[in-house]
CSV table of C-alpha atoms and ligand atoms in Angstrom, one decimal:
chain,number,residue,atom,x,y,z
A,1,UNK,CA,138.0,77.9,271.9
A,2,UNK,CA,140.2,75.6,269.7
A,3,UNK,CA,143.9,75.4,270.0
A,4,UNK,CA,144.1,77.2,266.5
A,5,UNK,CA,141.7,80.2,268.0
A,6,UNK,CA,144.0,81.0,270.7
A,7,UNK,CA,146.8,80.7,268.3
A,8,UNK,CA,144.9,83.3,266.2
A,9,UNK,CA,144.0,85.2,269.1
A,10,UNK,CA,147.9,85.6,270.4
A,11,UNK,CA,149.9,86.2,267.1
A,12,UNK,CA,147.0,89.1,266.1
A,13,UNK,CA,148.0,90.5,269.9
A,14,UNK,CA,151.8,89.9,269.2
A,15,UNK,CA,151.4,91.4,265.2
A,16,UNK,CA,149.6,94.7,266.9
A,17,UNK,CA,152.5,95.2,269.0
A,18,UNK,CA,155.1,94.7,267.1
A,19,UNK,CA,154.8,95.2,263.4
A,20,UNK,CA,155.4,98.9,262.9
A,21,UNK,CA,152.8,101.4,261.4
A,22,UNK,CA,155.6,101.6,258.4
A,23,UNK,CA,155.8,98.3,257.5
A,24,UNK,CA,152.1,98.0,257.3
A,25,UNK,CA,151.9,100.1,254.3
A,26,UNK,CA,151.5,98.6,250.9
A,27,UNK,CA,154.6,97.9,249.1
A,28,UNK,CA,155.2,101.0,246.7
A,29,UNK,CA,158.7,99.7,244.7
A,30,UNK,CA,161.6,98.0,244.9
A,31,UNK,CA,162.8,99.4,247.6
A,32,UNK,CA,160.4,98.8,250.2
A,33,UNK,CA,161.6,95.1,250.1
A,34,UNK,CA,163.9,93.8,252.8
A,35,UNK,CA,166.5,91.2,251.0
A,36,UNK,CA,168.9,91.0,253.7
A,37,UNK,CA,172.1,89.8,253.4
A,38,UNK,CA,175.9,91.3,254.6
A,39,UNK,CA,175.6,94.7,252.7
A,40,UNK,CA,172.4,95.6,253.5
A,41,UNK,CA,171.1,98.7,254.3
A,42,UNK,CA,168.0,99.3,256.0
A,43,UNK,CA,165.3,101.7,254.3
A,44,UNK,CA,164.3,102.5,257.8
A,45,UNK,CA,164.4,101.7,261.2
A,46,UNK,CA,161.1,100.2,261.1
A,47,UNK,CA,162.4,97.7,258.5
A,48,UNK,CA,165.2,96.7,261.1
A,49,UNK,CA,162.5,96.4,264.1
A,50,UNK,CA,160.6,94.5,262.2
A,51,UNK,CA,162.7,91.9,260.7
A,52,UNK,CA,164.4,91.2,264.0
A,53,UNK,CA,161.5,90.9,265.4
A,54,UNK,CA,159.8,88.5,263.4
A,55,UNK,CA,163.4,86.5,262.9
A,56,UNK,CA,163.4,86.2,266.6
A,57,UNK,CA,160.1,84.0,266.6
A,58,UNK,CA,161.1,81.8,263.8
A,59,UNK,CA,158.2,83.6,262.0
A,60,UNK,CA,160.4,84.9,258.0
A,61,UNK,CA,159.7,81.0,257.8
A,62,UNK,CA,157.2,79.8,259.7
A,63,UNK,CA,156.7,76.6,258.5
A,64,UNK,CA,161.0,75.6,259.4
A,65,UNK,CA,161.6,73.1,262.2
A,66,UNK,CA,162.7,75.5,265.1
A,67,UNK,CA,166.0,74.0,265.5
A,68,UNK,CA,166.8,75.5,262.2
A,69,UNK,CA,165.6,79.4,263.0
A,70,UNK,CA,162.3,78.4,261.7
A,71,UNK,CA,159.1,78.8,263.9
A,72,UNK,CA,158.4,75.6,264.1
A,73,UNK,CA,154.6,75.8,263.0
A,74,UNK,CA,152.3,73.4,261.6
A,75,UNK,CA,150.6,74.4,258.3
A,76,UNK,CA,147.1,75.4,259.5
A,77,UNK,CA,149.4,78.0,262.0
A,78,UNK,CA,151.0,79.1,259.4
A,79,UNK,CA,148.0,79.8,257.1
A,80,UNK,CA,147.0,81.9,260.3
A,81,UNK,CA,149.5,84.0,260.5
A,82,UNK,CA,149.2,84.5,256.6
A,83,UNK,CA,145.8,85.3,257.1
A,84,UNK,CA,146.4,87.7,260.4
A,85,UNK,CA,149.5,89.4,258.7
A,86,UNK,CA,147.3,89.8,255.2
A,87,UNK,CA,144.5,91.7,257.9
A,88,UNK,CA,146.4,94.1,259.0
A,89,UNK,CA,148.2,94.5,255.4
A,90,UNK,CA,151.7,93.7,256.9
A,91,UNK,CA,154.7,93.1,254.6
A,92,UNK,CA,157.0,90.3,254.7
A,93,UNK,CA,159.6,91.4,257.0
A,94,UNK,CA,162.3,89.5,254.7
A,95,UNK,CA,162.3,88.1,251.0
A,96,UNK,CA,165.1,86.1,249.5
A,97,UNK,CA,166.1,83.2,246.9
A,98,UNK,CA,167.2,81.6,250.4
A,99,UNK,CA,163.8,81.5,251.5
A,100,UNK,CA,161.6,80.5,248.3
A,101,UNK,CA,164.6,78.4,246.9
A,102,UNK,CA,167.7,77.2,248.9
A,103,UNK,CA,166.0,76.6,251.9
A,104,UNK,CA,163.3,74.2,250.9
A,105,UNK,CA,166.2,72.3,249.1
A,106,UNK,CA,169.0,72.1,252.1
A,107,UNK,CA,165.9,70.5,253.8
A,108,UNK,CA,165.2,68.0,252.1
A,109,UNK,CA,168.7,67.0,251.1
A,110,UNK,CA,171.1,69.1,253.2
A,111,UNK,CA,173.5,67.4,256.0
A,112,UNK,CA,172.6,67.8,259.3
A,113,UNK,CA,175.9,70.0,259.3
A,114,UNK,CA,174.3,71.9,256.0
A,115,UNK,CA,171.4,72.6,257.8
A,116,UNK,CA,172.5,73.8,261.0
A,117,UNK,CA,175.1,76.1,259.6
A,118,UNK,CA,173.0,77.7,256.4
A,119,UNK,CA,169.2,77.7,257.1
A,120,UNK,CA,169.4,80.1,260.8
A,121,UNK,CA,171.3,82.0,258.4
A,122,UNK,CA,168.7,82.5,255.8
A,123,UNK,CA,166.0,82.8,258.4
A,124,UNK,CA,167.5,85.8,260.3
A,125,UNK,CA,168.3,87.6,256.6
A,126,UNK,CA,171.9,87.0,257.4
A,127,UNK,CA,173.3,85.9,253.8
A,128,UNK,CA,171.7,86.8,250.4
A,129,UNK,CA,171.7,83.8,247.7
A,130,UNK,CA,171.8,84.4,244.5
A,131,UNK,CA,171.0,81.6,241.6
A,132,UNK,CA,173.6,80.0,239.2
A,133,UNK,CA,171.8,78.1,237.1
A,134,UNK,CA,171.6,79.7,233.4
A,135,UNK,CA,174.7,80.0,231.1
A,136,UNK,CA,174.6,81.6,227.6
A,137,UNK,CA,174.7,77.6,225.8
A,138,UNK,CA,171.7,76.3,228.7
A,139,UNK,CA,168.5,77.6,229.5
A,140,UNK,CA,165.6,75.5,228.7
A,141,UNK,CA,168.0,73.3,228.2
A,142,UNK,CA,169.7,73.4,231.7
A,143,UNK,CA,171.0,70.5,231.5
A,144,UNK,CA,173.6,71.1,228.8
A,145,UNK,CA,175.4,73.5,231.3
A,146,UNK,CA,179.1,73.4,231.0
A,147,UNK,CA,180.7,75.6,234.0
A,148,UNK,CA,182.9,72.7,235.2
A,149,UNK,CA,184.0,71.8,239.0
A,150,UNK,CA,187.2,69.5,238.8
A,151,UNK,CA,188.0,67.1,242.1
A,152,UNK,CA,191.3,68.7,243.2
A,153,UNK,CA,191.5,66.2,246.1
A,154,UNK,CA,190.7,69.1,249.1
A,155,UNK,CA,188.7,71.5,247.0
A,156,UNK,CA,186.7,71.9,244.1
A,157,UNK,CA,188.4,73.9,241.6
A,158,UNK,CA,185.2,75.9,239.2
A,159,UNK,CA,185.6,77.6,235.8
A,160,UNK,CA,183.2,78.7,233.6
A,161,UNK,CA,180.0,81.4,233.1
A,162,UNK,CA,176.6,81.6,234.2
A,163,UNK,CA,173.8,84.5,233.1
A,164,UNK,CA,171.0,86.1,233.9
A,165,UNK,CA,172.2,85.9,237.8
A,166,UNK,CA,169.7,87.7,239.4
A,167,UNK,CA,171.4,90.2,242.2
A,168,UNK,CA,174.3,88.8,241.5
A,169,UNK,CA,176.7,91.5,242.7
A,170,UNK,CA,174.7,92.1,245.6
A,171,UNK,CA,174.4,88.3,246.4
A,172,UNK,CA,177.2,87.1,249.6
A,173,UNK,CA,176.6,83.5,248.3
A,174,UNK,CA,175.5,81.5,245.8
A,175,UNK,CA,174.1,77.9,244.7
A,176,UNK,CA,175.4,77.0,241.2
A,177,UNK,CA,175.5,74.0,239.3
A,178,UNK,CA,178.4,72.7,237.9
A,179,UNK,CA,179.1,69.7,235.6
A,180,UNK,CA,181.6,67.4,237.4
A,181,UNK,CA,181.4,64.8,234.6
A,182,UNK,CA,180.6,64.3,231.0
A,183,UNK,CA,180.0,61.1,231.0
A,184,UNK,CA,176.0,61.9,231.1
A,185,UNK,CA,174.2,65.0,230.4
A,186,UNK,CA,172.2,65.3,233.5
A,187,UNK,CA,174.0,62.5,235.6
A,188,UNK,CA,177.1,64.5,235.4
A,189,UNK,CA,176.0,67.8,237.5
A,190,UNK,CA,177.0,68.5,241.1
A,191,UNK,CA,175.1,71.3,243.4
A,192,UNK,CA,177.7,73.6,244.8
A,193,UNK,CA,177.2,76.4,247.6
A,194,UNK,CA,180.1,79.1,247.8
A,195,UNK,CA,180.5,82.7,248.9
A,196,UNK,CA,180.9,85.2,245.9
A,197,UNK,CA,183.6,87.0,247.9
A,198,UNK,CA,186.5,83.8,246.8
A,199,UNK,CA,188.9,85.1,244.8
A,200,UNK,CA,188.1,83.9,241.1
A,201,UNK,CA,184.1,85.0,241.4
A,202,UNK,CA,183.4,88.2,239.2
A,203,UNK,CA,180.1,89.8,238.3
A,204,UNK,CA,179.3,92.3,235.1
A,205,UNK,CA,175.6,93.9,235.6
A,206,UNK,CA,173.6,93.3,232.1
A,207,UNK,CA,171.2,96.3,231.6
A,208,UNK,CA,167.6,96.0,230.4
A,209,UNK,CA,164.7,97.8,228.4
A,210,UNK,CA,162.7,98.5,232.3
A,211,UNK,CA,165.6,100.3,233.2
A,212,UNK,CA,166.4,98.8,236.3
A,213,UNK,CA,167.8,96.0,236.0
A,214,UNK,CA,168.8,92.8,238.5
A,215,UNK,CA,170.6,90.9,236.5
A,216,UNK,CA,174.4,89.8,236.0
A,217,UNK,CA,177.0,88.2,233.8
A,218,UNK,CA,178.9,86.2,236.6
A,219,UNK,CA,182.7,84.6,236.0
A,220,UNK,CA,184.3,81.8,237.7
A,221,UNK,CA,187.9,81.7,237.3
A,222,UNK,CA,190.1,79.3,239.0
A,223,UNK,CA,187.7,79.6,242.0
A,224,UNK,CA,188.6,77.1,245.0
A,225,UNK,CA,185.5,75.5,246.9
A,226,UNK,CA,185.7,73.5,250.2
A,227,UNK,CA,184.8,69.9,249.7
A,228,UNK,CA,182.3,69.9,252.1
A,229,UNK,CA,180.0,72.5,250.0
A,230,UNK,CA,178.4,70.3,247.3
A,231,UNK,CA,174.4,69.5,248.7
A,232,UNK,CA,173.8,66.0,247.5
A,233,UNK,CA,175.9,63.6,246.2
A,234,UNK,CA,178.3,63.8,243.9
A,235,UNK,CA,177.1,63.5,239.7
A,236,UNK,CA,173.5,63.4,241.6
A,237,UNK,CA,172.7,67.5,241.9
A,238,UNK,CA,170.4,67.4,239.1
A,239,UNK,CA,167.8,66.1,241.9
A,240,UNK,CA,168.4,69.0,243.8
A,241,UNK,CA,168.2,71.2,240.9
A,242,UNK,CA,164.5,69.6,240.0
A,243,UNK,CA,163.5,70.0,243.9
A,244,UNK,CA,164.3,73.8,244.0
A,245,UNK,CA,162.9,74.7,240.5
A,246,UNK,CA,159.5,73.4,241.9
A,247,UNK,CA,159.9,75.7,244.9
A,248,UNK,CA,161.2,78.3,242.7
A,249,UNK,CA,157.9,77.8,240.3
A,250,UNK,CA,155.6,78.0,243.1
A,251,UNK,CA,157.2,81.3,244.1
A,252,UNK,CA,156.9,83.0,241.3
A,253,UNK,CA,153.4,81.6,240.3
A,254,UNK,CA,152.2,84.2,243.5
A,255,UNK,CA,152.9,86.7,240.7
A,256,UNK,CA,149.5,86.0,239.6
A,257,UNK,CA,148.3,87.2,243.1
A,258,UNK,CA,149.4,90.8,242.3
A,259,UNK,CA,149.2,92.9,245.3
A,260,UNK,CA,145.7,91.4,246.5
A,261,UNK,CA,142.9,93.8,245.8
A,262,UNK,CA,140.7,93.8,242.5
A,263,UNK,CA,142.2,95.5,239.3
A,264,UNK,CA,138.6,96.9,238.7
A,265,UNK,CA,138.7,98.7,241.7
A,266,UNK,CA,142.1,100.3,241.3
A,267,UNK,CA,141.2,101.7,237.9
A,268,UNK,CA,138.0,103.0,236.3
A,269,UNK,CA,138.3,103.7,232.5
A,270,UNK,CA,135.4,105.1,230.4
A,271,UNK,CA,135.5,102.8,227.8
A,272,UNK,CA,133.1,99.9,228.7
A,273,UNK,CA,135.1,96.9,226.6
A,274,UNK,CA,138.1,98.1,228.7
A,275,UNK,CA,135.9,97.7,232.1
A,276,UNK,CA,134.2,94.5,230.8
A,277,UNK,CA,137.9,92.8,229.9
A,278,UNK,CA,139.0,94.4,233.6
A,279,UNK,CA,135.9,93.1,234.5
A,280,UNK,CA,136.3,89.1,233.2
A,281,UNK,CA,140.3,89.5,234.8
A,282,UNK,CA,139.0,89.9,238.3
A,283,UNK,CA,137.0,86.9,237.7
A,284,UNK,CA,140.2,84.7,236.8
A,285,UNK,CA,142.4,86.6,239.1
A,286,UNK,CA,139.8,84.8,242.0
A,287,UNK,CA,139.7,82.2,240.5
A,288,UNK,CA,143.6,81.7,240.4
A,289,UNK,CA,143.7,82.9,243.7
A,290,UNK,CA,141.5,80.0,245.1
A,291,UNK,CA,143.2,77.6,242.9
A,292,UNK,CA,146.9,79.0,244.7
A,293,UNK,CA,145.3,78.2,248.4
A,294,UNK,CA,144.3,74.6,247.0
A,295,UNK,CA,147.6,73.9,245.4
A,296,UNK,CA,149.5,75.8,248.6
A,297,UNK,CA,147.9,73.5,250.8
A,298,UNK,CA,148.5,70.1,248.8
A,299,UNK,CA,151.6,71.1,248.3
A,300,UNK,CA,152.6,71.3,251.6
A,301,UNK,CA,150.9,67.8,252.3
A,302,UNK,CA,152.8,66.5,249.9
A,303,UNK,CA,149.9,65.3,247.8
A,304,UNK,CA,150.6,67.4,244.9
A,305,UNK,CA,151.4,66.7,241.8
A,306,UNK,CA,155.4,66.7,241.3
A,307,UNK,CA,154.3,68.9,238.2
A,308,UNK,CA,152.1,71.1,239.6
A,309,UNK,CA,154.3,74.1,240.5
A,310,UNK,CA,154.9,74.4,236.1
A,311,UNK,CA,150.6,74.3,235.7
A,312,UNK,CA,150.7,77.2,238.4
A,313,UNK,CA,153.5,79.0,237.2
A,314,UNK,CA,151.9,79.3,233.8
A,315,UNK,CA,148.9,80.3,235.0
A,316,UNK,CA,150.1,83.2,237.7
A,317,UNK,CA,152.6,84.6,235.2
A,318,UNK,CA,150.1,84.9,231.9
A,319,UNK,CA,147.2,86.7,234.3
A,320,UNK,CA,150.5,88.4,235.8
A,321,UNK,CA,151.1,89.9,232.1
A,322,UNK,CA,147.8,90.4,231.2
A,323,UNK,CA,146.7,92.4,234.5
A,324,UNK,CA,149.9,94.9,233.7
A,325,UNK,CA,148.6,95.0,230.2
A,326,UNK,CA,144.6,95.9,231.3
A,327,UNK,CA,146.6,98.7,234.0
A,328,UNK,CA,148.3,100.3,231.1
A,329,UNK,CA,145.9,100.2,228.7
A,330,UNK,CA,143.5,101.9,231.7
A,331,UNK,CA,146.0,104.2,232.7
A,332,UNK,CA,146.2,105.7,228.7
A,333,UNK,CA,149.9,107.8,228.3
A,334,UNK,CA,150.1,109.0,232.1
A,335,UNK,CA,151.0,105.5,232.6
A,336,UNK,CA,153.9,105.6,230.6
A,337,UNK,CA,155.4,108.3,232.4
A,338,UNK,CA,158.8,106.5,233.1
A,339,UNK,CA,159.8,108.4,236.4
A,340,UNK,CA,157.3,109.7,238.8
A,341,UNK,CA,155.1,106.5,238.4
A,342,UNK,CA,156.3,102.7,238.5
A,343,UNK,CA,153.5,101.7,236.1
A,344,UNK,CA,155.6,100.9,233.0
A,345,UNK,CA,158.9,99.5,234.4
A,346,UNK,CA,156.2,97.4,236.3
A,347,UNK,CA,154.2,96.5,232.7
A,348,UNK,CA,158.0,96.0,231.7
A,349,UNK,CA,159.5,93.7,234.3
A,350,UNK,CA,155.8,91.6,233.6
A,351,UNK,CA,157.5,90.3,230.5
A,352,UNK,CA,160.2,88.6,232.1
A,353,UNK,CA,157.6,86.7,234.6
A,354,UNK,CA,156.7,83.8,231.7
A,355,UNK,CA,160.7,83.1,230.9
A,356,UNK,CA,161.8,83.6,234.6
A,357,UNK,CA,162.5,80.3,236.5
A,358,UNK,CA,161.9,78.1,233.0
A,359,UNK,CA,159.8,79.6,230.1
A,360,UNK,CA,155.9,79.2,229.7
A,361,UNK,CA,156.2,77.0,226.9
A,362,UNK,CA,158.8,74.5,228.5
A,363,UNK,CA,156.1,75.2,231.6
A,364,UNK,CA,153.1,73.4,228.9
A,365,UNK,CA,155.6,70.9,227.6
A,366,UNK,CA,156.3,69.4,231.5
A,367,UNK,CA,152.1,69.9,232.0
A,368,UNK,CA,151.7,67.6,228.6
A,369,UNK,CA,154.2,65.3,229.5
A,370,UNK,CA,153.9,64.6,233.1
A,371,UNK,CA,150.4,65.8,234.1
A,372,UNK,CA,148.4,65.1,230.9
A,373,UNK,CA,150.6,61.9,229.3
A,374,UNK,CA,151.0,63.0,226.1
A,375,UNK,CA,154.2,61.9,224.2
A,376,UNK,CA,156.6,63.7,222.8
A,377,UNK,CA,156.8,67.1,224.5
B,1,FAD,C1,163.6,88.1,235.2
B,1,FAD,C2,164.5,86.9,235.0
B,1,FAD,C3,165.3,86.5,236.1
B,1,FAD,C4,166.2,85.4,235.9
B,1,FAD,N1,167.0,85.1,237.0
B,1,FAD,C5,167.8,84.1,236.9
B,1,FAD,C6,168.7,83.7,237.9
B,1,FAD,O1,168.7,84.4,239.0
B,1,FAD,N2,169.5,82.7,237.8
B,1,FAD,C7,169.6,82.0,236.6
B,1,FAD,O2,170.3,81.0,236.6
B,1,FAD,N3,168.8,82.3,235.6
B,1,FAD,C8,167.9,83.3,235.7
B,1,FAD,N4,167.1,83.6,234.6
B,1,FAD,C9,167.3,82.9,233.3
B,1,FAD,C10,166.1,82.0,232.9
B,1,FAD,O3,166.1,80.9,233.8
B,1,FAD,C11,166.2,81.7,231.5
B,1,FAD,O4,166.1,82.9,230.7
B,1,FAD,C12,165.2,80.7,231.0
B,1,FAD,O5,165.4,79.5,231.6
B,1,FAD,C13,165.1,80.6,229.5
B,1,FAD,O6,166.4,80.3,228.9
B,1,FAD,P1,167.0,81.2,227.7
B,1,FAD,O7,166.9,82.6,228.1
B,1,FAD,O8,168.4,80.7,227.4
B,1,FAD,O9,166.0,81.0,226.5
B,1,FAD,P2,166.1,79.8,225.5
B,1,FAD,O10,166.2,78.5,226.2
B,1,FAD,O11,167.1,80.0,224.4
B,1,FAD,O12,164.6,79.9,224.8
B,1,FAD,C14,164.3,80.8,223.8
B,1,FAD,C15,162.9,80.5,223.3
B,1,FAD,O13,162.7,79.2,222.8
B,1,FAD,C16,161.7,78.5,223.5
B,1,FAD,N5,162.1,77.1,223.7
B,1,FAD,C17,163.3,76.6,224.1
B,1,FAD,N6,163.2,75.2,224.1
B,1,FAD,C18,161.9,74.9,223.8
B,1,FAD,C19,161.3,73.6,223.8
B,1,FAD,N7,161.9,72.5,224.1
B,1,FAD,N8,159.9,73.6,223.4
B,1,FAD,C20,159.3,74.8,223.2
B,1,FAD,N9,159.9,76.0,223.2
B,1,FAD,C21,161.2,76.0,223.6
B,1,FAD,C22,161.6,79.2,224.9
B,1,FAD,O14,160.3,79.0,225.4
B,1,FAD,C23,161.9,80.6,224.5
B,1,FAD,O15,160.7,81.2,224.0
B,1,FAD,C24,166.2,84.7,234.7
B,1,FAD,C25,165.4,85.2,233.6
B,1,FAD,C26,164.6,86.2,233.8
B,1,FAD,C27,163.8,86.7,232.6
């Protein structure tokens, strides 16, 4: 038996005794997702067990060095645990921007202090992070942002407006970007971290077509930050910004995963060109899936392509859209019941996948540019 087969052997005898019957149900809505953070409240008591108990073996991110509440494994034990958690259909016992986003980020250019003071944080589901990044004048074109961070000697003093901040007013903290100098467009932003709680910080929910909606106007006013809370160095943030959108791209290119299972074997219309397009979806949808483990793996290796999260973002959030649009079209106009069924806000919320985390076609200019050399994009 290999080191890796008793590995597998131990965490499938450690996931049967401790991941609840509960929390190995499919994930119905919203809801069922455990965030974390000050404020939260558990949906049940199995949703507690089980995030403490996975938090307590470093396994909400596996792949972390130990030291910083991570588990310390090495990529082919973490790909086992995937797999043995994906067997018995267990859910993730936490999901947060801190996880997919932040944490990657204070990793690679976090202080030692940084580190040891955010990232246990983030693995036990302590803080929830929200993302300041977009601001009604800079979207695709981040870098124009202007919420500005002046050097008051002891603090940095932030005005200024960002949008679309997901969970904003349930967020503790956030990472924003500010501009700390107009002297060059993307040499002049800084990456801040600061708790939404400091007087100054204000959040205005926005609402949306799908009815429930995530995301927030957010106001800084006069809103005093500890020196020691910028990640990188000073004008030089933009590098962190570039890090964590990759992370973020790869995160939401799982999209594309859906909730594992064929599409053709969740419905079963009458009309055969429906069945045959459901049909030609399941084919891509394993394709994509295959492609994800490839690109996962060389990711982690560092051997992929600095571009490659916008490729697989494109991908996962088009066959993202176009498996809600098969489900609806399948499910005819029971589907668009609006309350008893989460079908349409689901179809709904699909839109917002290809402009989430940097639109598709700014995903296909970076692909011409960087991965296929054309000029110009
Ligand atoms: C569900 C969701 C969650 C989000 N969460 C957050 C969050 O938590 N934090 C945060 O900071 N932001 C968040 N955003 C904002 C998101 O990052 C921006 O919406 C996105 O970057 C696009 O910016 P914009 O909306 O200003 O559109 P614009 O940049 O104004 O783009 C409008 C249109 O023009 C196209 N376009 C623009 N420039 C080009 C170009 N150079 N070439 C070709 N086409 C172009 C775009 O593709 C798009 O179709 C979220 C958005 C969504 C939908």
């Amino acid at each position: 038996m290999t080191d890796l087969d008793s590995f597998r052997a131990e965490t499938r005898k450690w996931l049967d005794a401790n991941c609840p019957p509960e929390m190995r149900q499919p994930i119905r809505s919203e809801a069922d997702i455990c965030w974390g953070g000050r404020n939260w409240t558990f949906q049940s008591d199995a949703q507690r067990r089980w995030l403490e108990a996975m938090a307590e073996r470093g396994w909400t991110v596996p792949d972390w060095p130990k030291d910083y509440g991570g588990g310390g494994l090495s990529a082919n034990e973490a790909r086992v645990l995937k797999e043995e958690m994906q067997r018995i259909g267990a859910r993730p016992p936490l999901t947060s921007f801190g996880i997919s986003m932040l944490g990657p980020a204070l990793l690679a250019f976090g202080t030692e202090e940084q580190k040891r003071r955010y990232l246990p944080q983030i693995a036990h589901g302590e803080i929830r992070w929200c993302q300041g990044y977009s601001e009604p004048g800079a979207g695709s074109d981040l870098a124009s942002l202007q919420t500005k961070a002046e050097d008051r000697d002891d603090h940095w003093l932030v005005n200024g407006q960002k949008v679309w901040t997901s969970y904003a007013d349930k967020a503790d903290w956030i990472f924003c970007l500010v501009r700390t100098s107009t002297e060059s467009k993307q040499g002049g932003i800084s990456f801040l971290l600061f708790d939404m709680e400091t007087p100054g910080v204000s959040t205005k929910p926005i609402l949306l077509i799908s009815g429930s909606s995530p995301f927030c106007e957010t106001f800084f006013d006069d809103v005093k930050v500890p020196k020691e809370q910028i990640v990188g160095e000073v004008n030089k943030g933009w590098d962190v910004a570039k890090y964590l959108l990759g992370h973020e791209r790869e995160m939401i290119s799982g999209m594309g995963l859906g909730m594992g299972g064929s599409l053709g074997a969740a419905v079963k219309p009458s009309d055969p060109m429906l069945r045959a397009e459901i049909a030609a979806f399941d084919v891509d949808a394993l394709a994509f899936a295959a492609m994800s483990e490839r690109f996962a793996a060389m990711w982690k290796s560092g051997e992929a392509h600095p571009a490659s999260p916008s490729m697989m973002k494109y991908a996962g959030t088009e066959l993202n859209k176009r498996r809600n649009e098969l489900a609806m079209a399948a499910g005819g106009t029971e589907a668009l019941e609006w309350e008893a069924t989460p079908a349409a806000r689901t179809w709904l919320r699909s839109k917002g996948n290809s402009i989430e985390g940097g639109t598709s076609e700014i995903q296909l200019n970076i692909v011409a540019k960087h991965i296929l050399g054309l000029p110009g994009a």
